[in-house]
Short mmCIF file of C-alpha atoms and ligand atoms in Angstrom, two decimals:
data_model
loop_
_atom_site.label_atom_id
_atom_site.label_comp_id
_atom_site.label_asym_id
_atom_site.label_seq_id
_atom_site.Cartn_x
_atom_site.Cartn_y
_atom_site.Cartn_z
CA MET A 1 1.93 -9.48 12.05
CA ARG A 2 1.38 -13.05 13.20
CA LEU A 3 3.63 -15.51 11.47
CA SER A 4 0.78 -18.04 11.37
CA ARG A 5 -1.11 -15.64 9.09
CA TYR A 6 1.81 -14.26 7.11
CA PHE A 7 3.29 -15.47 3.83
CA LEU A 8 6.95 -16.15 4.48
CA PRO A 9 8.05 -18.99 2.20
CA VAL A 10 11.54 -19.61 3.65
CA LEU A 11 13.69 -22.21 1.95
CA LYS A 12 15.69 -24.82 3.88
CA GLU A 13 17.99 -25.56 0.98
CA THR A 14 20.47 -23.12 -0.48
CA PRO A 15 19.35 -22.36 -4.04
CA ALA A 16 21.99 -23.54 -6.50
CA GLU A 17 21.59 -20.66 -8.95
CA ALA A 18 22.58 -17.96 -6.44
CA GLN A 19 26.26 -17.05 -6.48
CA ILE A 20 26.44 -14.36 -3.85
CA ALA A 21 25.22 -14.09 -0.26
CA SER A 22 22.55 -11.45 -0.80
CA HIS A 23 20.91 -13.37 -3.64
CA ARG A 24 21.02 -16.63 -1.68
CA LEU A 25 19.64 -15.01 1.45
CA MET A 26 16.88 -13.12 -0.35
CA LEU A 27 15.69 -16.41 -1.90
CA ARG A 28 16.05 -18.36 1.34
CA ALA A 29 14.28 -15.70 3.41
CA GLY A 30 11.33 -15.73 1.01
CA MET A 31 11.85 -12.13 -0.10
CA ILE A 32 11.79 -12.58 -3.87
CA LYS A 33 10.97 -15.09 -6.55
CA GLN A 34 12.39 -14.95 -10.02
CA ALA A 35 9.68 -14.39 -12.62
CA SER A 36 12.05 -14.60 -15.60
CA ALA A 37 15.72 -13.77 -16.14
CA GLY A 38 16.51 -10.59 -14.21
CA ILE A 39 12.85 -9.98 -13.35
CA TYR A 40 11.52 -10.64 -9.87
CA SER A 41 8.34 -10.76 -7.87
CA TRP A 42 8.75 -9.12 -4.50
CA LEU A 43 7.20 -11.41 -1.90
CA PRO A 44 5.79 -9.79 1.26
CA LEU A 45 9.02 -9.62 3.29
CA GLY A 46 11.09 -8.31 0.37
CA PHE A 47 8.38 -5.84 -0.55
CA LYS A 48 8.41 -4.45 2.98
CA VAL A 49 12.16 -3.77 2.84
CA LEU A 50 11.83 -2.22 -0.63
CA ARG A 51 9.16 0.11 0.76
CA ARG A 52 11.30 1.07 3.75
CA ILE A 53 14.17 2.00 1.48
CA GLU A 54 11.87 3.86 -0.86
CA ARG A 55 10.45 5.82 2.04
CA ILE A 56 13.89 6.95 3.24
CA VAL A 57 14.69 8.05 -0.30
CA HIS A 58 11.45 10.05 -0.50
CA GLU A 59 12.01 11.69 2.87
CA GLU A 60 15.56 12.74 2.11
CA GLN A 61 14.72 13.99 -1.38
CA GLN A 62 11.90 16.10 -0.03
CA ARG A 63 14.09 17.35 2.79
CA ALA A 64 16.48 18.62 0.11
CA GLY A 65 13.59 20.46 -1.55
CA HIS A 66 13.08 18.10 -4.48
CA ILE A 67 9.58 17.55 -5.83
CA PRO A 68 8.11 14.04 -6.20
CA MET A 69 6.09 13.03 -9.25
CA LEU A 70 5.56 9.92 -11.38
CA MET A 71 6.33 9.26 -15.00
CA PRO A 72 5.28 6.13 -16.93
CA THR A 73 7.44 3.10 -17.66
CA LEU A 74 6.57 3.07 -21.39
CA GLN A 75 7.79 5.94 -23.50
CA ALA A 76 7.43 7.02 -27.12
CA ALA A 77 10.54 6.54 -29.25
CA ASP A 78 10.08 9.96 -30.86
CA LEU A 79 11.40 11.83 -27.84
CA TRP A 80 14.52 9.70 -27.86
CA ARG A 81 15.01 10.44 -31.54
CA GLU A 82 14.99 14.14 -30.68
CA SER A 83 17.84 13.76 -28.22
CA GLY A 84 19.68 11.39 -30.53
CA ARG A 85 19.75 8.59 -28.00
CA TYR A 86 17.27 6.24 -29.70
CA ASP A 87 20.04 4.80 -31.82
CA ASP A 88 22.88 5.37 -29.34
CA TYR A 89 21.36 3.38 -26.51
CA GLY A 90 21.79 0.04 -28.26
CA GLU A 91 20.65 -3.39 -27.19
CA GLU A 92 20.00 -2.54 -23.57
CA MET A 93 16.87 -0.68 -24.58
CA LEU A 94 13.76 -2.84 -24.77
CA ARG A 95 11.94 -1.67 -27.87
CA ILE A 96 8.25 -2.35 -28.32
CA ARG A 97 5.82 -1.65 -31.17
CA ASP A 98 2.18 -0.92 -30.39
CA ARG A 99 -0.84 -1.97 -32.52
CA HIS A 100 -0.62 1.25 -34.53
CA ASP A 101 2.97 0.48 -35.42
CA ARG A 102 4.32 3.22 -33.20
CA ASP A 103 7.76 2.68 -31.75
CA MET A 104 7.74 2.58 -27.98
CA LEU A 105 10.29 1.61 -25.38
CA TYR A 106 10.40 0.57 -21.74
CA GLY A 107 12.29 3.46 -20.15
CA PRO A 108 15.87 2.73 -19.06
CA THR A 109 16.00 6.31 -17.69
CA ASN A 110 13.96 9.49 -18.12
CA GLU A 111 16.00 12.50 -19.28
CA GLU A 112 13.96 12.88 -22.47
CA LEU A 113 10.56 12.56 -20.84
CA ILE A 114 11.32 15.04 -18.09
CA THR A 115 12.87 17.53 -20.50
CA ASP A 116 9.68 17.35 -22.56
CA ILE A 117 7.55 18.03 -19.47
CA PHE A 118 9.77 20.91 -18.52
CA ARG A 119 9.77 22.59 -21.94
CA SER A 120 5.97 22.33 -22.15
CA HIS A 121 5.34 24.12 -18.88
CA VAL A 122 8.24 26.25 -17.76
CA ALA A 123 9.12 29.43 -19.57
CA SER A 124 10.83 31.79 -17.17
CA TYR A 125 13.98 31.83 -15.10
CA ARG A 126 11.71 32.88 -12.20
CA ASP A 127 10.45 29.29 -11.95
CA LEU A 128 13.97 28.02 -11.33
CA PRO A 129 15.67 26.34 -9.58
CA MET A 130 13.57 23.22 -9.86
CA THR A 131 14.33 19.57 -9.17
CA LEU A 132 11.78 16.92 -10.01
CA TYR A 133 12.15 13.25 -9.19
CA HIS A 134 10.28 9.98 -9.24
CA ILE A 135 10.79 6.41 -8.16
CA GLN A 136 9.78 4.09 -10.94
CA TRP A 137 10.60 0.74 -12.53
CA LYS A 138 13.22 0.81 -15.24
CA PHE A 139 14.15 -1.79 -17.81
CA ARG A 140 17.59 -2.40 -19.22
CA ASP A 141 18.10 -5.55 -21.20
CA GLU A 142 21.39 -6.40 -19.48
CA VAL A 143 23.47 -9.02 -21.31
CA ARG A 144 24.12 -10.86 -18.10
CA PRO A 145 21.50 -10.24 -15.45
CA ARG A 146 22.88 -11.78 -12.28
CA PHE A 147 23.20 -11.60 -8.52
CA GLY A 148 19.43 -11.39 -8.09
CA VAL A 149 18.12 -7.85 -7.69
CA MET A 150 21.63 -6.41 -7.86
CA ARG A 151 21.81 -6.62 -11.62
CA GLY A 152 18.27 -7.13 -12.76
CA ARG A 153 16.73 -6.30 -16.10
CA GLU A 154 13.71 -4.72 -14.46
CA PHE A 155 14.75 -2.65 -11.46
CA TYR A 156 13.42 0.09 -9.23
CA MET A 157 15.22 3.39 -9.34
CA LYS A 158 14.89 6.89 -8.00
CA ASP A 159 15.83 9.34 -10.72
CA GLY A 160 15.82 13.07 -10.24
CA TYR A 161 16.45 15.93 -12.64
CA ASN A 162 17.51 19.46 -11.81
CA PHE A 163 16.79 22.50 -13.98
CA ASP A 164 18.85 25.61 -13.36
CA ILE A 165 19.54 28.93 -14.99
CA ASP A 166 23.30 28.54 -15.27
CA LYS A 167 26.23 26.32 -14.46
CA ASP A 168 26.83 27.68 -10.94
CA ALA A 169 23.24 27.01 -9.93
CA ALA A 170 23.38 23.54 -11.47
CA VAL A 171 26.59 22.77 -9.61
CA HIS A 172 24.80 23.69 -6.39
CA ALA A 173 22.05 21.23 -7.36
CA TYR A 174 24.77 18.63 -7.91
CA ASN A 175 26.24 19.34 -4.47
CA ARG A 176 22.82 19.26 -2.86
CA HIS A 177 22.24 15.85 -4.37
CA MET A 178 25.55 14.57 -3.12
CA VAL A 179 24.76 15.68 0.44
CA SER A 180 21.23 14.29 0.35
CA TYR A 181 22.57 10.96 -0.95
CA LEU A 182 25.12 10.76 1.85
CA ARG A 183 22.29 11.20 4.35
CA THR A 184 20.09 8.71 2.56
CA TYR A 185 22.67 5.93 2.69
CA GLU A 186 23.66 6.70 6.27
CA ARG A 187 20.05 6.30 7.35
CA MET A 188 20.07 2.85 5.79
CA GLY A 189 23.06 1.92 7.91
CA LEU A 190 25.33 1.96 4.87
CA GLN A 191 28.55 3.65 4.09
CA ALA A 192 28.46 4.61 0.41
CA ILE A 193 31.59 6.38 -0.76
CA PRO A 194 31.28 9.00 -3.52
CA MET A 195 33.86 8.23 -6.18
CA ARG A 196 34.71 10.23 -9.25
CA ALA A 197 33.16 8.58 -12.27
CA GLU A 198 32.87 8.58 -16.04
CA THR A 199 29.62 9.97 -17.36
CA GLY A 200 28.94 7.20 -19.92
CA PRO A 201 25.82 7.37 -22.15
CA ILE A 202 24.19 10.05 -19.94
CA GLY A 203 26.93 12.48 -21.02
CA GLY A 204 28.30 15.58 -19.34
CA ASP A 205 31.44 16.46 -17.47
CA LEU A 206 30.87 15.99 -13.76
CA SER A 207 29.84 12.75 -12.10
CA HIS A 208 30.20 10.72 -8.93
CA GLU A 209 29.17 7.18 -8.21
CA PHE A 210 28.33 6.03 -4.68
CA LEU A 211 29.90 2.72 -3.78
CA VAL A 212 29.28 0.32 -0.94
CA LEU A 213 32.37 -1.70 -0.16
CA ALA A 214 31.79 -5.44 -0.57
CA ASP A 215 33.95 -8.28 -1.86
CA THR A 216 31.22 -9.28 -4.30
CA GLY A 217 30.97 -5.79 -5.81
CA GLU A 218 31.33 -5.53 -9.58
CA SER A 219 33.61 -2.49 -9.59
CA GLU A 220 37.21 -2.30 -8.54
CA VAL A 221 37.71 0.74 -6.30
CA PHE A 222 40.75 2.66 -5.07
CA TYR A 223 40.52 4.99 -2.09
CA ASP A 224 42.22 6.73 0.77
CA SER A 225 40.98 5.05 3.96
CA ALA A 226 40.55 8.52 5.51
CA ILE A 227 37.29 8.82 3.60
CA THR A 228 35.75 5.97 5.59
CA ASP A 229 36.08 8.04 8.79
CA LEU A 230 33.69 10.69 7.48
CA SER A 231 30.05 10.78 8.51
CA LEU A 232 27.25 13.33 8.44
CA GLY A 233 25.75 12.07 11.69
CA ASP A 234 23.17 14.47 13.06
CA ARG A 235 24.49 17.54 11.24
CA GLN A 236 21.63 19.81 10.26
CA VAL A 237 22.15 20.88 6.68
CA ASP A 238 20.60 23.93 5.09
CA TYR A 239 20.13 22.72 1.53
CA ASP A 240 19.68 26.26 0.25
CA ASP A 241 23.08 27.27 1.53
CA TRP A 242 25.46 26.95 -1.44
CA ASP A 243 28.60 27.28 0.66
CA GLU A 244 27.54 24.75 3.25
CA CYS A 245 26.71 22.12 0.60
CA ALA A 246 29.90 22.87 -1.30
CA GLY A 247 31.87 22.52 1.95
CA ILE A 248 30.46 19.05 2.61
CA VAL A 249 31.15 18.00 -0.97
CA GLN A 250 34.68 19.30 -0.58
CA GLU A 251 35.11 17.24 2.57
CA TRP A 252 34.02 14.04 0.83
CA THR A 253 35.82 14.61 -2.44
CA THR A 254 39.22 15.62 -1.07
CA PRO A 255 40.42 12.13 -0.10
CA TYR A 256 41.27 10.04 -3.15
CA ALA A 257 38.38 7.74 -4.16
CA ARG A 258 37.90 6.43 -7.69
CA THR A 259 36.59 3.45 -9.58
CA ASP A 260 38.73 1.63 -12.12
CA ASP A 261 37.22 3.78 -14.92
CA THR A 262 38.78 6.96 -13.58
CA HIS A 263 41.62 5.57 -11.48
CA ASP A 264 44.91 7.44 -11.77
CA ASP A 265 47.91 5.57 -10.41
CA SER A 266 50.15 8.57 -9.94
CA LEU A 267 47.53 10.46 -7.89
CA PHE A 268 46.79 7.33 -5.87
CA ASN A 269 50.47 6.97 -5.06
CA GLU A 270 50.41 10.37 -3.37
CA VAL A 271 48.15 8.90 -0.67
CA PRO A 272 50.26 7.70 2.29
CA GLU A 273 50.86 4.01 1.74
CA ASP A 274 49.17 2.79 4.93
CA ARG A 275 45.96 4.52 3.87
CA ARG A 276 45.83 3.19 0.29
CA ARG A 277 43.03 0.67 -0.22
CA THR A 278 42.10 -1.38 -3.26
CA ARG A 279 38.83 -3.21 -2.88
CA ARG A 280 35.56 -3.97 -4.60
CA GLY A 281 32.35 -2.00 -4.44
CA ILE A 282 28.67 -2.04 -5.39
CA GLU A 283 27.35 1.03 -7.18
CA VAL A 284 24.20 2.18 -5.38
CA GLY A 285 23.81 5.60 -6.95
CA GLN A 286 25.23 8.10 -9.37
CA ILE A 287 24.91 11.85 -9.91
CA PHE A 288 25.63 13.83 -13.07
CA TYR A 289 25.87 17.39 -14.20
CA PHE A 290 25.55 17.54 -17.97
CA GLY A 291 24.76 21.18 -18.71
CA THR A 292 22.70 21.70 -21.84
CA LYS A 293 23.17 18.27 -23.43
CA TYR A 294 19.41 17.59 -23.51
CA SER A 295 17.98 21.07 -23.17
CA GLU A 296 19.72 22.33 -26.30
CA PRO A 297 18.63 19.68 -28.85
CA MET A 298 15.18 19.45 -27.25
CA GLY A 299 14.62 23.20 -26.99
CA ALA A 300 14.19 23.38 -23.20
CA THR A 301 14.86 27.08 -22.75
CA VAL A 302 13.71 29.72 -20.31
CA GLN A 303 13.60 33.44 -20.65
CA GLY A 304 16.50 34.88 -18.66
CA PRO A 305 16.42 38.17 -16.66
CA ASP A 306 17.51 40.05 -19.80
CA GLY A 307 14.61 38.65 -21.81
CA LYS A 308 16.80 36.34 -23.91
CA ALA A 309 16.01 32.62 -24.21
CA VAL A 310 18.69 30.39 -22.68
CA PRO A 311 18.86 26.60 -22.56
CA VAL A 312 18.59 25.33 -18.98
CA HIS A 313 21.46 23.61 -17.22
CA MET A 314 20.55 20.13 -16.08
CA GLY A 315 21.78 17.16 -14.16
CA SER A 316 20.35 13.75 -13.36
CA HIS A 317 20.71 11.77 -10.21
CA GLY A 318 19.90 8.11 -9.59
CA ILE A 319 19.60 5.78 -6.64
CA GLY A 320 19.28 2.04 -7.21
CA VAL A 321 16.41 1.40 -4.84
CA SER A 322 15.97 -2.32 -5.59
CA ARG A 323 19.73 -2.90 -5.84
CA LEU A 324 20.09 -1.38 -2.37
CA VAL A 325 18.17 -4.29 -0.87
CA GLY A 326 20.91 -6.61 -2.08
CA ALA A 327 23.73 -4.20 -1.26
CA ILE A 328 22.52 -3.77 2.33
CA ILE A 329 22.49 -7.55 2.74
CA GLU A 330 25.97 -7.90 1.24
CA ALA A 331 27.20 -5.45 3.87
CA ASN A 332 25.13 -6.91 6.72
CA HIS A 333 24.96 -10.68 7.09
CA ASP A 334 26.64 -13.64 8.75
CA ASP A 335 26.52 -17.38 8.20
CA ARG A 336 23.10 -17.63 9.83
CA GLY A 337 21.41 -15.02 7.70
CA ILE A 338 20.64 -11.36 7.19
CA ILE A 339 21.21 -8.67 9.85
CA TRP A 340 19.00 -5.69 9.00
CA PRO A 341 20.10 -2.22 10.06
CA GLU A 342 17.33 -0.69 12.19
CA GLY A 343 16.55 1.94 9.54
CA VAL A 344 15.36 -0.57 6.93
CA THR A 345 14.31 -3.68 8.83
CA PRO A 346 11.02 -5.17 7.57
CA PHE A 347 9.81 -5.67 11.17
CA HIS A 348 11.34 -3.88 14.11
CA VAL A 349 11.01 -6.78 16.52
CA GLY A 350 10.74 -10.55 16.26
CA LEU A 351 8.64 -12.03 19.05
CA VAL A 352 9.08 -15.73 19.72
CA ASN A 353 6.55 -17.58 21.80
CA LEU A 354 8.26 -20.76 22.97
CA LYS A 355 4.99 -22.35 24.04
CA PRO A 356 1.91 -21.24 22.12
CA GLY A 357 -1.16 -22.56 23.91
CA ASP A 358 0.32 -21.89 27.33
CA PRO A 359 -2.04 -19.23 28.74
CA GLU A 360 0.74 -17.30 30.53
CA ALA A 361 3.02 -17.25 27.50
CA ASP A 362 0.17 -16.33 25.14
CA ARG A 363 -0.95 -13.51 27.40
CA ALA A 364 2.56 -12.09 27.81
CA CYS A 365 3.11 -12.20 24.03
CA GLU A 366 -0.17 -10.46 23.26
CA LYS A 367 0.69 -7.72 25.73
CA LEU A 368 4.16 -7.21 24.27
CA TYR A 369 2.77 -7.20 20.76
CA GLN A 370 0.29 -4.48 21.68
CA ALA A 371 2.82 -2.40 23.62
CA ILE A 372 5.24 -2.40 20.67
CA ALA A 373 2.42 -1.51 18.27
CA ASP A 374 1.57 1.41 20.56
CA LEU A 375 5.11 2.69 19.98
CA GLY A 376 4.34 2.77 16.27
CA LEU A 377 6.65 -0.19 15.64
CA GLU A 378 5.99 -3.49 13.92
CA THR A 379 6.46 -6.96 15.32
CA LEU A 380 6.63 -10.27 13.56
CA TYR A 381 5.11 -12.60 16.15
CA ASP A 382 6.01 -16.26 15.78
CA ASP A 383 2.89 -17.86 17.23
CA THR A 384 3.36 -21.13 15.32
CA ASP A 385 3.84 -24.63 16.74
CA GLU A 386 7.31 -25.07 15.30
CA ARG A 387 10.02 -26.18 17.71
CA ALA A 388 12.19 -23.52 19.32
CA GLY A 389 15.29 -24.32 17.25
CA GLY A 390 13.40 -23.86 14.00
CA LYS A 391 11.88 -20.59 15.19
CA PHE A 392 15.26 -19.17 16.10
CA ALA A 393 16.76 -20.29 12.80
CA THR A 394 14.00 -18.51 10.86
CA MET A 395 14.37 -15.32 12.91
CA ASP A 396 18.14 -15.38 12.37
CA LEU A 397 17.70 -15.99 8.64
CA ILE A 398 15.26 -13.13 8.08
CA GLY A 399 17.48 -10.90 10.17
CA LEU A 400 15.21 -8.83 12.41
CA PRO A 401 17.66 -6.82 14.53
CA TRP A 402 15.91 -7.43 17.89
CA ARG A 403 14.18 -10.54 19.20
CA ILE A 404 12.11 -10.99 22.32
CA THR A 405 11.76 -14.58 23.48
CA VAL A 406 8.92 -15.51 25.79
CA GLY A 407 8.55 -18.86 27.59
CA PRO A 408 6.77 -20.21 30.63
CA ARG A 409 10.04 -20.82 32.47
CA GLY A 410 11.20 -17.20 32.28
CA LEU A 411 7.74 -15.87 32.98
CA LYS A 412 7.76 -17.73 36.33
CA HIS A 413 10.54 -15.34 37.30
CA GLY A 414 8.85 -12.40 35.58
CA VAL A 415 11.35 -12.20 32.72
CA VAL A 416 11.60 -12.45 28.94
CA GLU A 417 14.78 -12.42 26.88
CA LEU A 418 15.91 -9.61 24.57
CA THR A 419 18.47 -10.63 21.94
CA CYS A 420 20.48 -8.51 19.56
CA ARG A 421 20.81 -10.21 16.17
CA ARG A 422 24.07 -8.45 15.30
CA THR A 423 26.10 -9.17 18.45
CA GLY A 424 24.19 -12.17 19.77
CA ASP A 425 24.08 -10.46 23.17
CA ASN A 426 21.03 -11.30 25.20
CA ALA A 427 19.65 -10.22 28.52
CA GLU A 428 16.74 -11.20 30.71
CA MET A 429 14.41 -8.45 31.83
CA SER A 430 10.79 -7.77 32.61
CA PRO A 431 8.46 -7.40 29.61
CA ASP A 432 8.03 -3.71 30.45
CA GLU A 433 11.76 -3.16 30.42
CA ALA A 434 12.03 -4.93 27.07
CA VAL A 435 9.46 -2.54 25.59
CA GLU A 436 11.36 0.42 27.03
CA ARG A 437 14.60 -0.80 25.50
CA ILE A 438 12.93 -1.23 22.10
CA ALA A 439 11.52 2.29 22.33
CA GLU A 440 15.01 3.68 23.04
CA ILE A 441 16.63 1.71 20.23
CA TYR A 442 14.21 2.95 17.60
CA ALA A 443 13.76 6.52 18.86
CA PRO A 444 16.46 8.05 16.62
CA HIS A 445 15.03 6.35 13.53
CA HIS A 446 11.56 7.66 14.28
CA GLY A 447 12.69 11.19 15.09
CA ARG A 448 14.09 11.66 11.61
CA GLU A 449 10.83 11.60 9.72
CA ILE A 450 9.98 14.74 7.84
CA ALA A 451 7.85 17.06 9.90
CA GLU A 452 5.07 17.61 7.40
CA PRO A 453 2.05 15.77 8.86
CA MET A 454 0.35 15.05 5.51
CA ALA A 455 3.43 13.46 4.09
CA ARG A 456 3.83 11.33 7.18
CA ARG A 457 0.25 10.16 7.02
CA SER A 458 0.37 9.27 3.38
CA PHE A 459 3.64 7.38 3.77
CA HIS A 460 2.04 5.29 6.49
CA THR A 461 -0.87 4.33 4.33
CA TRP A 462 1.27 2.69 1.71
CA LEU A 463 3.83 1.07 3.96
P1 ATP B 501 25.88 -0.18 -13.76
O1 ATP B 501 27.20 0.49 -14.04
O2 ATP B 501 25.87 -0.95 -12.48
O3 ATP B 501 25.33 -0.92 -14.93
P2 ATP B 501 24.70 2.31 -14.39
O4 ATP B 501 25.84 3.21 -14.11
O5 ATP B 501 24.40 1.95 -15.77
O6 ATP B 501 24.83 1.00 -13.50
P3 ATP B 501 22.86 4.43 -13.64
O7 ATP B 501 22.33 4.84 -14.95
O8 ATP B 501 23.90 5.24 -12.98
O9 ATP B 501 23.37 2.90 -13.72
O10 ATP B 501 21.60 4.15 -12.68
C1 ATP B 501 21.47 4.60 -11.34
C2 ATP B 501 21.51 3.46 -10.36
O11 ATP B 501 20.59 2.43 -10.70
C3 ATP B 501 22.85 2.75 -10.32
O12 ATP B 501 23.74 3.44 -9.49
C4 ATP B 501 22.48 1.40 -9.74
O13 ATP B 501 22.44 1.47 -8.33
C5 ATP B 501 21.08 1.18 -10.27
N1 ATP B 501 21.11 0.21 -11.38
C6 ATP B 501 21.61 0.42 -12.63
N2 ATP B 501 21.47 -0.70 -13.38
C7 ATP B 501 20.87 -1.62 -12.59
C8 ATP B 501 20.45 -2.97 -12.79
N3 ATP B 501 20.62 -3.58 -13.96
N4 ATP B 501 19.85 -3.62 -11.76
C9 ATP B 501 19.66 -3.00 -10.57
N5 ATP B 501 20.03 -1.73 -10.33
C10 ATP B 501 20.63 -1.05 -11.31
MG1 MG B 502 25.94 4.53 -12.86
#
C-alpha cells in the first residue's frame, strides 16, 4: 500500500478525552473514530489489525476442531424468556421493539440462540461432541464505556459453545478451549494468564479468565510469578487427547493466579514471598463450564446410548477480539507510539523513501516493495513528500515492527537501512539482504497457518 493513496488520518495532538495509552494511540494513529459513546468506526489501519486478530482466532479455533458459523446480532426476546435471563440481564441489555411490537434485543451473548439451534437439529449422542463458534458484534449498554475499544458498548467477540454428552466430555472441551486460548494469545505476542474466576450471569461452576498484565487494567490480580515462565511455544498439541489437554491445563492452573473476585489470602500466602505478585490486568477472554443450565430449561436433550433423553452438558467460551487491539497496545508501546508484535501488525514492513522523485531511490523502493509482496507480506510505502523527520514519526506512531529506509546517499554505497521498531537497532545492508532478513523474521508467523488450502484462500480474500 502506498501511503499517498491510503487513508491514514494521524493526529498531531493528543486527544484530551483519552485516558490511557492504547486509546490515545489508537486515535492518534488513525485507527478508530468514535461514532457515539462506546461505539467506534474502525478506520483502515485499525480494521486491518482487527482482521489480523480475528484471523488468528479463527485459525486456532479450527485447529482445535471447533466449527465456525454466524449468528445475527438481533435476537428475539422470547428465547431469553425461556432461559429466564430476559429479566435477569438488567440494564446492560439493549432492548428494541420492532414495528409489530415484538420484543427484540441486541445480543450481549448467544447461549440462548445457539441452544435453540442445537435443540432443533441434534437428537443423538452420536453427533457429539460438537463445538460451534462465531465472531460477531455484541452490545452491552455499559454504564461507563471508557478506554476506547477496551470497554465499548458495541464490541467484537468470539463466542463458542460446546455440547457434550456428560460432564467429563464437557470438561475436556473446557480444557481444549483453555489450551487453544493459550496458543491464540501467544501468537499475538501476548502473555494472557488464566486465572480462576467467578461465573457471574453466565452461571455454572468452572471458569477461568485470561488476563494480560498492564497497569491500566481494570482488574486487580494476584499470582505466583512462576506462571509467567510458562509458554506453549512450538508444542504440537493433539486436541483430541484428553490427558494431554488436561496436563497442559494442570500446568497452567497449578501456580496461584486469581482475580480479586476469587482471591484467597491464605492460599496466596502459601506462595513463596519473592514470587508473590499483585498487579493489574486486562481481561481478554473467559471460559465457562455450566453443565445443563441452559439445556435443561430449554429442552436441549439428546438420546443417550441407552435410548434415554439426557440434557447436554455445555460451556461457553469468549475472546474479546476488539478489546485485544487495545490490550496488545497497552502491552506494547513506548513514548513514540505503538510497537506491533509481528503476528498482528497491520503491515509487515514500513518502507520510507527519503527522496521521492529521485530516480534511483524510486527504483530501489519499487523493487523492494515488489520483492516483499512476492514473499506474501505487506508493505506500507511512504512515497509522500513529507520531510524525513515527519515520516519517521508517523512510522514510529503506527508501530510497524520493521522499517526499511531508502535514500540516495545510502544507495550510492549500495545500501538501505533496516530498523527494528522495538529495540531501535538499525543496520545498513544491501536491498537483497534486507528482503532476506524480512523473510526470516516473518517465516515462523507464516508457517503457522492452518494447512487446509481452501481456508487459507478464503482468509486471504477478506484480509
Ligand atoms: P468485563 O468483566 O470486562 O465486563 P465480562 O466478563 O462481562 O467482561 P465476558 O462475558 O466474559 O465479559 O465476555 C468475553 C470477553 O469479551 C471478555 O473477556 C472481554 O475480553 C470482552 N468484553 C466483554 N465486555 C466488553 C466490552 N464492554 N468491551 C470490549 N470487550 C468486552
Ligand atoms: Mg468475563
